[in-house]
PDB file of C-alpha atoms in Angstrom:
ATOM      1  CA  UNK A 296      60.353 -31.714 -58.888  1.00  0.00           C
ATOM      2  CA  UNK A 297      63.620 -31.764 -56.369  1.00  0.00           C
ATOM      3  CA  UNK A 298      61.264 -28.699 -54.358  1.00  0.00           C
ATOM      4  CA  UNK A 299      58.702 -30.859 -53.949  1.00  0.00           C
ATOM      5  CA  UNK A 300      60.927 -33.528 -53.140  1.00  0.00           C
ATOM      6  CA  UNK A 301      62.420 -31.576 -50.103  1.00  0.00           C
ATOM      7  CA  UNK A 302      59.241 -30.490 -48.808  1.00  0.00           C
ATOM      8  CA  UNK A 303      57.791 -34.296 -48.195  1.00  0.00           C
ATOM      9  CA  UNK A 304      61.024 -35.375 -46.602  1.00  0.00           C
ATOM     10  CA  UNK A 305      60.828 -31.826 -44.064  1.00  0.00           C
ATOM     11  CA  UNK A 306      56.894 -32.658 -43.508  1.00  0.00           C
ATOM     12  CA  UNK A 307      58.149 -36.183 -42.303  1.00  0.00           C
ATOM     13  CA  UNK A 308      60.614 -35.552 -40.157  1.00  0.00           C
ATOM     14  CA  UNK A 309      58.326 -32.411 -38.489  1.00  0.00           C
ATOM     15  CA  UNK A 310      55.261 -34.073 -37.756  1.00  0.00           C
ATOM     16  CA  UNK A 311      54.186 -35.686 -34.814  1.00  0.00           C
ATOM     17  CA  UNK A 312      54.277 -39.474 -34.380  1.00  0.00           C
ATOM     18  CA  UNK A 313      50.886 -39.287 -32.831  1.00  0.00           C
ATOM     19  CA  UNK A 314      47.457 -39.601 -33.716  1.00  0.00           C
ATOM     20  CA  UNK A 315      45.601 -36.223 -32.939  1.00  0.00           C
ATOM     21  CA  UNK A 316      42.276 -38.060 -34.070  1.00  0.00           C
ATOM     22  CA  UNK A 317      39.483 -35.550 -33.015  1.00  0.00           C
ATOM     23  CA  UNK A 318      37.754 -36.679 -29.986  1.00  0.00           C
ATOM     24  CA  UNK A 319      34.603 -36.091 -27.775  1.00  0.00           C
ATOM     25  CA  UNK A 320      34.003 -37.202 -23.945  1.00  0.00           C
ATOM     26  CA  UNK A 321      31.408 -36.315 -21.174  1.00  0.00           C
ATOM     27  CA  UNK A 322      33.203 -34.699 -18.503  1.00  0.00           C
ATOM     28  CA  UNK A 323      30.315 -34.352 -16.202  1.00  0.00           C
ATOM     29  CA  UNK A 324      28.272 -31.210 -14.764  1.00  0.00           C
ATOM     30  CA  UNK A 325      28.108 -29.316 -18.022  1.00  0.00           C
ATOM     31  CA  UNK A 326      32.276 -29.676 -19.171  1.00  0.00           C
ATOM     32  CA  UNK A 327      32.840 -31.226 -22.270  1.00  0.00           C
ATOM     33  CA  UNK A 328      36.467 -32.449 -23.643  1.00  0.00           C
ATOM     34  CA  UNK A 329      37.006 -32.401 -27.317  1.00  0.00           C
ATOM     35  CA  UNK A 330      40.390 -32.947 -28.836  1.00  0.00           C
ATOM     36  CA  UNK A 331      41.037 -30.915 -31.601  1.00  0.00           C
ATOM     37  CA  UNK A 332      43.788 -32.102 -34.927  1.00  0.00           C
ATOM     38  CA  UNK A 333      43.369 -29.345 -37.101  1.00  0.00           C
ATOM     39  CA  UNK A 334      42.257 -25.419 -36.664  1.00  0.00           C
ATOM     40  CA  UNK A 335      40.025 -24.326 -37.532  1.00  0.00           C
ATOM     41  CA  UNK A 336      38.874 -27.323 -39.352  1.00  0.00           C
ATOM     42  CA  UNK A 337      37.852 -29.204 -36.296  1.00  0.00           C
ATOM     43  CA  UNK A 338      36.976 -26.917 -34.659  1.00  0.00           C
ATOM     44  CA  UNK A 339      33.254 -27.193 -33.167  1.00  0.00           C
ATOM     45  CA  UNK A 340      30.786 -24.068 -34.363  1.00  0.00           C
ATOM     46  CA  UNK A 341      28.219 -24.408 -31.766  1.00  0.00           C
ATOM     47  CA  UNK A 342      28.807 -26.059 -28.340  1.00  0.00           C
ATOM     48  CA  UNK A 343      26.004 -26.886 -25.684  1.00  0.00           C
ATOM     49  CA  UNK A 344      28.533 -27.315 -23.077  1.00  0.00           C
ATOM     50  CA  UNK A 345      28.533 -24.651 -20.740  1.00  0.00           C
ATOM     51  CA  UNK A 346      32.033 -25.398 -20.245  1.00  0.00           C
ATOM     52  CA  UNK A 347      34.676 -26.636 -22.904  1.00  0.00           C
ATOM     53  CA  UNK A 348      38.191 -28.417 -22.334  1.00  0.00           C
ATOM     54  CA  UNK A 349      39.869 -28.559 -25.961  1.00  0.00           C
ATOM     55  CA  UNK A 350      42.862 -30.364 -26.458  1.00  0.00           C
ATOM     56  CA  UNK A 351      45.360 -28.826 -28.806  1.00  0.00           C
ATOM     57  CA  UNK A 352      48.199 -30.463 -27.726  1.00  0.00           C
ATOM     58  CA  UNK A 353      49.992 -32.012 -30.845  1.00  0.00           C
ATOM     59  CA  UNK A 354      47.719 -29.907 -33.345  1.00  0.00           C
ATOM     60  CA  UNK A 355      48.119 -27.956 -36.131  1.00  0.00           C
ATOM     61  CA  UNK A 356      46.940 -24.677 -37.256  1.00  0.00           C
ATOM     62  CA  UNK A 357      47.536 -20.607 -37.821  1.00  0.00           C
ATOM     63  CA  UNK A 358      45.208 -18.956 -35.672  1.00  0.00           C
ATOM     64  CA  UNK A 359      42.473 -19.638 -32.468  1.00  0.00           C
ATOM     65  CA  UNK A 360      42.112 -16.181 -31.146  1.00  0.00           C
ATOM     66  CA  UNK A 361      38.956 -15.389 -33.023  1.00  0.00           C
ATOM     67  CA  UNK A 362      37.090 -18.831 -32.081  1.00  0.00           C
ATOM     68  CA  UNK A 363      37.948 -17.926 -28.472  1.00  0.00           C
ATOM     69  CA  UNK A 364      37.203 -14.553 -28.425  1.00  0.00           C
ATOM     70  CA  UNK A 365      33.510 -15.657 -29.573  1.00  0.00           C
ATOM     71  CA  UNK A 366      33.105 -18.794 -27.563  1.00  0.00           C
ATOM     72  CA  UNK A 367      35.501 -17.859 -24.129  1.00  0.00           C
ATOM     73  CA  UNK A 368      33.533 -16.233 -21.462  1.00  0.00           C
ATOM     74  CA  UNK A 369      33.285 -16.101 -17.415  1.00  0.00           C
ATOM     75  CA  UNK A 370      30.217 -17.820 -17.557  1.00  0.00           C
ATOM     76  CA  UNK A 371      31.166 -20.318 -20.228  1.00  0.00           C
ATOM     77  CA  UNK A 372      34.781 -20.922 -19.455  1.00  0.00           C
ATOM     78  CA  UNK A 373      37.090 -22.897 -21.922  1.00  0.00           C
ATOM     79  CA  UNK A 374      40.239 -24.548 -20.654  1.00  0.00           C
ATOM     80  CA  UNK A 375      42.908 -24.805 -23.780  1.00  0.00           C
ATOM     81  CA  UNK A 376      45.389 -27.904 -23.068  1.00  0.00           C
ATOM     82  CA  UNK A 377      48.661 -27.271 -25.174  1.00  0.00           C
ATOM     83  CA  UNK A 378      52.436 -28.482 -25.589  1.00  0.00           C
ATOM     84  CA  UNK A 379      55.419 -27.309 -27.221  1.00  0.00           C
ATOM     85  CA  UNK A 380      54.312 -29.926 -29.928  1.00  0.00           C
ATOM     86  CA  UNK A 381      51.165 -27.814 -30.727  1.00  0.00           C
ATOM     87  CA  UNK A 382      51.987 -25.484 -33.665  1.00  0.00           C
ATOM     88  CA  UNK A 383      53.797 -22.111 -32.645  1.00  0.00           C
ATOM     89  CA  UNK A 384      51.130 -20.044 -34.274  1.00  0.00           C
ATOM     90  CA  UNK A 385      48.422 -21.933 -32.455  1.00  0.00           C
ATOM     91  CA  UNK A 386      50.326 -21.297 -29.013  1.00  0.00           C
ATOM     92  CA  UNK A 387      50.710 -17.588 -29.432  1.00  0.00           C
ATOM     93  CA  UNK A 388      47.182 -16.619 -30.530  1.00  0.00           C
ATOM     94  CA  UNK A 389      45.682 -18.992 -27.493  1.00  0.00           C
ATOM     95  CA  UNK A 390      47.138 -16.167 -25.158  1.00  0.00           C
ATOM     96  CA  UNK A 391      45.557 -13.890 -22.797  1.00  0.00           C
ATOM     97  CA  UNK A 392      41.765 -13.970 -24.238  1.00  0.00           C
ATOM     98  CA  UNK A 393      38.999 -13.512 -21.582  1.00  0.00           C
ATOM     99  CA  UNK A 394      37.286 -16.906 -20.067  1.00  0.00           C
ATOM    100  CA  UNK A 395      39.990 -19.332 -21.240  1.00  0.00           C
ATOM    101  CA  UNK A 396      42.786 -20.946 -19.126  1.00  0.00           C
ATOM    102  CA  UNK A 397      45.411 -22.250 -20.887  1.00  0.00           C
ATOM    103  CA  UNK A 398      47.342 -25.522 -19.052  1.00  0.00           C
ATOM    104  CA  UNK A 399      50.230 -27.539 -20.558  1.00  0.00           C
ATOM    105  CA  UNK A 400      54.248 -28.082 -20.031  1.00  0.00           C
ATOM    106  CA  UNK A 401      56.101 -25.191 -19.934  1.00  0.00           C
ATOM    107  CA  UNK A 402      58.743 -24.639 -22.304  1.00  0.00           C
ATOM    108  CA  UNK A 403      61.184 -22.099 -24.357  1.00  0.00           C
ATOM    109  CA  UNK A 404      58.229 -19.653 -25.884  1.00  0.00           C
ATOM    110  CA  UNK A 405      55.388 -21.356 -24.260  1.00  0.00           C
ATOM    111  CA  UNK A 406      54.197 -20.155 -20.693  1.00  0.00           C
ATOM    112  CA  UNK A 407      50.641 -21.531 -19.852  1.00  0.00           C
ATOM    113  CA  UNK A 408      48.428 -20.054 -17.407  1.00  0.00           C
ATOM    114  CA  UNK A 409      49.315 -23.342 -15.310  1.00  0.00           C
ATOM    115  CA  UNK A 410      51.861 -25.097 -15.831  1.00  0.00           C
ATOM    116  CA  UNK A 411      52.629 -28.958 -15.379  1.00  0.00           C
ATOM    117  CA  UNK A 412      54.646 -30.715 -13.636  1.00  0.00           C
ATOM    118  CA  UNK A 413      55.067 -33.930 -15.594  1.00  0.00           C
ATOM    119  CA  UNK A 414      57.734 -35.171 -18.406  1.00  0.00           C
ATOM    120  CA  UNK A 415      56.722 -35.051 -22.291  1.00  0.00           C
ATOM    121  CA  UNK A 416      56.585 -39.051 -22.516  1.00  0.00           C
ATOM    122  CA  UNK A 417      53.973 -39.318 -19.592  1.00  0.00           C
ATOM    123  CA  UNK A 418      52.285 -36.549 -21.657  1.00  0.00           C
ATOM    124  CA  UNK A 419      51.984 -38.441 -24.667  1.00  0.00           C
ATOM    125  CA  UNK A 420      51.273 -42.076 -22.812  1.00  0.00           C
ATOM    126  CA  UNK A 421      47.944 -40.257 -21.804  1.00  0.00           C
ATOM    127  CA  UNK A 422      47.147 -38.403 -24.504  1.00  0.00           C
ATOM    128  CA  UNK A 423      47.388 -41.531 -26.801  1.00  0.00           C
ATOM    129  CA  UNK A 424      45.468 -43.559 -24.034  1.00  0.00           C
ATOM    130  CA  UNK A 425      42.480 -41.905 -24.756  1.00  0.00           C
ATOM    131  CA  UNK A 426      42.474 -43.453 -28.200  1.00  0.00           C
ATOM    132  CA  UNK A 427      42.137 -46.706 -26.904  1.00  0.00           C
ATOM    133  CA  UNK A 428      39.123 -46.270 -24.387  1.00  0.00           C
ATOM    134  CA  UNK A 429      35.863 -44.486 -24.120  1.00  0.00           C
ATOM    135  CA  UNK A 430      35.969 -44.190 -20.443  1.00  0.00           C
ATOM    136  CA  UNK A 431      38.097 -41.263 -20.282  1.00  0.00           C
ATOM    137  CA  UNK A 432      37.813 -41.145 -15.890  1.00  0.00           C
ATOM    138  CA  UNK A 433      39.858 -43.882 -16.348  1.00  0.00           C
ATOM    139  CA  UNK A 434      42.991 -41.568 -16.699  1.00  0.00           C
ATOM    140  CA  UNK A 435      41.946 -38.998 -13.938  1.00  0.00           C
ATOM    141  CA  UNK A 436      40.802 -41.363 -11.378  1.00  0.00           C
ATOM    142  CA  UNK A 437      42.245 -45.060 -11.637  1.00  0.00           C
ATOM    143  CA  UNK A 438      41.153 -47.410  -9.798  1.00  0.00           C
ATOM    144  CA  UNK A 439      42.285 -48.670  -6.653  1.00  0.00           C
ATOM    145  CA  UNK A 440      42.692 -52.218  -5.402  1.00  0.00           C
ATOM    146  CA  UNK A 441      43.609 -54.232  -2.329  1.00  0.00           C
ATOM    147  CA  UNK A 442      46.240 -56.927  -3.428  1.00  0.00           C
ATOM    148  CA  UNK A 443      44.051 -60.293  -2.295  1.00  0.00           C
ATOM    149  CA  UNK A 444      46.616 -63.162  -0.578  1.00  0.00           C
ATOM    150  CA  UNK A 445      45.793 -66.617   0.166  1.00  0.00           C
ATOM    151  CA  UNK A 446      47.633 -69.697   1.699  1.00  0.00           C
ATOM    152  CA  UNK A 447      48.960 -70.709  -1.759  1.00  0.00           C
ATOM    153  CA  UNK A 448      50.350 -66.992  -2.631  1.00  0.00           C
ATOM    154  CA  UNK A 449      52.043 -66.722   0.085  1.00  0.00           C
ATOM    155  CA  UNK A 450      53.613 -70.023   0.130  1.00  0.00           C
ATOM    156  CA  UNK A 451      54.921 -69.102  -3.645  1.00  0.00           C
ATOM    157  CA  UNK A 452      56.104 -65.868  -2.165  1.00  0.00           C
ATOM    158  CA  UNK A 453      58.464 -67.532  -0.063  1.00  0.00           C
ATOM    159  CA  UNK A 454      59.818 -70.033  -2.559  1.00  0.00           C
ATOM    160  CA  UNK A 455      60.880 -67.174  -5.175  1.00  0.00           C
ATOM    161  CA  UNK A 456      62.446 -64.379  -2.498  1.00  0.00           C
ATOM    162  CA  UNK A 457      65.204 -63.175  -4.848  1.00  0.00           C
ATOM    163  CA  UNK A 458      62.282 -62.882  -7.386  1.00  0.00           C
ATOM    164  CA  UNK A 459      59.827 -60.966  -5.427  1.00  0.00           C
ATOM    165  CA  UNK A 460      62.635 -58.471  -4.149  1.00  0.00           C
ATOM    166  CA  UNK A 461      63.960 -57.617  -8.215  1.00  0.00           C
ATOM    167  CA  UNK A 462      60.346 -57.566  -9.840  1.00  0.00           C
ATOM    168  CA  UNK A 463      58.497 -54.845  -8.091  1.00  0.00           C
ATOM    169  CA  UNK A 464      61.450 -52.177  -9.085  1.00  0.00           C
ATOM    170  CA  UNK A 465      61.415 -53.531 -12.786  1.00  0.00           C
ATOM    171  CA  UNK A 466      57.999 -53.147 -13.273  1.00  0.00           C
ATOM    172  CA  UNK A 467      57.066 -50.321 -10.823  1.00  0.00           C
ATOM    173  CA  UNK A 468      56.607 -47.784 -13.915  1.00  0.00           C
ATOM    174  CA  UNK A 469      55.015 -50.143 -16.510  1.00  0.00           C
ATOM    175  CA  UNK A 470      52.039 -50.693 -13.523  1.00  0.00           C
ATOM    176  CA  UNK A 471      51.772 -47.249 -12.891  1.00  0.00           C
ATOM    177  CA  UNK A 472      48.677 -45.982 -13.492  1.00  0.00           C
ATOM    178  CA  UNK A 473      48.400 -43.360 -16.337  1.00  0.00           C
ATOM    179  CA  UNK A 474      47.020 -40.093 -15.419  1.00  0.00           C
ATOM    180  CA  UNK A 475      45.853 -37.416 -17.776  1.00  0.00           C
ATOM    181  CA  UNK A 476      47.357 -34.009 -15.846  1.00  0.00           C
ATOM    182  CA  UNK A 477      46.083 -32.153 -18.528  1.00  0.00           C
ATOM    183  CA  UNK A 478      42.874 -32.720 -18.200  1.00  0.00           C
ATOM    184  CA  UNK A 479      42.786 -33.488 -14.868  1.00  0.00           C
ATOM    185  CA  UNK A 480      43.815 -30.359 -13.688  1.00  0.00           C
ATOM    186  CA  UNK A 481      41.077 -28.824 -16.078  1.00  0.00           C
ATOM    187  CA  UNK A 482      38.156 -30.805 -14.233  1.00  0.00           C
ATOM    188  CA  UNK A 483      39.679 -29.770 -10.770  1.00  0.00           C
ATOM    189  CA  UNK A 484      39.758 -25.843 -11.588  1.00  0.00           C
ATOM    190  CA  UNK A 485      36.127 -26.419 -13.376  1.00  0.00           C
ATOM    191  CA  UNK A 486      34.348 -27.871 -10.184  1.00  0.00           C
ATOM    192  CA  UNK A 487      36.248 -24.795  -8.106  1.00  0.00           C
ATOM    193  CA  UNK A 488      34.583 -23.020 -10.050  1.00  0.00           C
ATOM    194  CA  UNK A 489      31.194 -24.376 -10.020  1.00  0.00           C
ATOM    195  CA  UNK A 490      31.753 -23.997  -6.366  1.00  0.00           C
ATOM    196  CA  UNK A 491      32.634 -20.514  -6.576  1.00  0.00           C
ATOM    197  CA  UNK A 492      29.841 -19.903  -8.727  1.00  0.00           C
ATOM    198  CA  UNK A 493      27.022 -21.429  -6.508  1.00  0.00           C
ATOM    199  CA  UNK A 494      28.162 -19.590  -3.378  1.00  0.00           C
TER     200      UNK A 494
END
């Protein structure tokens, strides 16, 4: 009973606080994103998509190599988006298959074909954005807007100077927009290739 005991205190303290919920978005010109909790469990048996971007950051599992082997191709490339979070067995048997790209944060015993340049927490902001929309080109293109300013703004600009100057720095990373490198990068080195492909 005490065993047992141990082992649901470990599994609490070693998983993730976030929700891998399995996932699929449209991409656009034949790529496909699917976010993946469990392998191979979630993993898809047949794709359509020519082209595959499968998110197994945060997931857990023993072994991909097989699934990639038979699915990971030139002509049907599949871009693997990992972390350090993503179970160590997962990250070693993603490695050096044919017609896959793995892209993620560097770290200790992880070295992805291309590597980030972003912190762990702006990771995980976007990652657990895409729970909350179904728009997912709203974390690799935001979009932009001209600040509008009438009589009456700028009048209340005036009247709270001290204000205006503190604000902006407060709140400059809370308005940030949140951008998905991950996936981002994925899309850009997909429509190289497309280029590359129809030349």
């Amino acid at each position: 009973m005490k065993r047992y005991w141990l082992i649901g205190i470990v599994s609490v303290f070693f998983t993730p606080l976030v929700d891998a919920t399995t996932l699929e978005r449209d991409l656009g010109r034949g790529l496909v994103y699917m976010r993946v909790a469990q392998v191979p469990d979630d993993l898809p048996v047949r794709s359509q998509a020519p082209a595959i971007v499968l998110d197994l950051r945060y997931a857990s599992g023993e072994d991909i190599r097989e699934w990639l082997f038979m699915y990971a191709a030139p002509q049907t490339p599949i871009f693997v988006l990992a972390n350090m979070t993503t179970q160590k067995t997962l990250r070693q048997s993603m490695q050096g298959v044919s017609g896959s790209i793995t892209i993620g944060i560097a770290g200790e015993d992880f070295a992805p074909d291309i590597a980030l340049n972003m912190t762990e927490e702006e990771e995980k902001r976007a990652y657990e954005a895409l729970n909350l929309t179904d728009e997912i080109n709203n974390l690799l293109y935001p979009a932009t807007h001209k600040e509008r300013y009438d009589e009456a703004a700028m009048v209340k600009a005036c009247n709270e100077t001290r204000k205006t100057v503190t604000e902006p720095q407060a709140d400059a990373q809370a308005t940030a927009p949140i951008i998905d490198q991950a996936i981002l990068r994925a899309v850009q080195i997909h429509r190289g290739w497309l280029v590359l492909r129809s030349g």
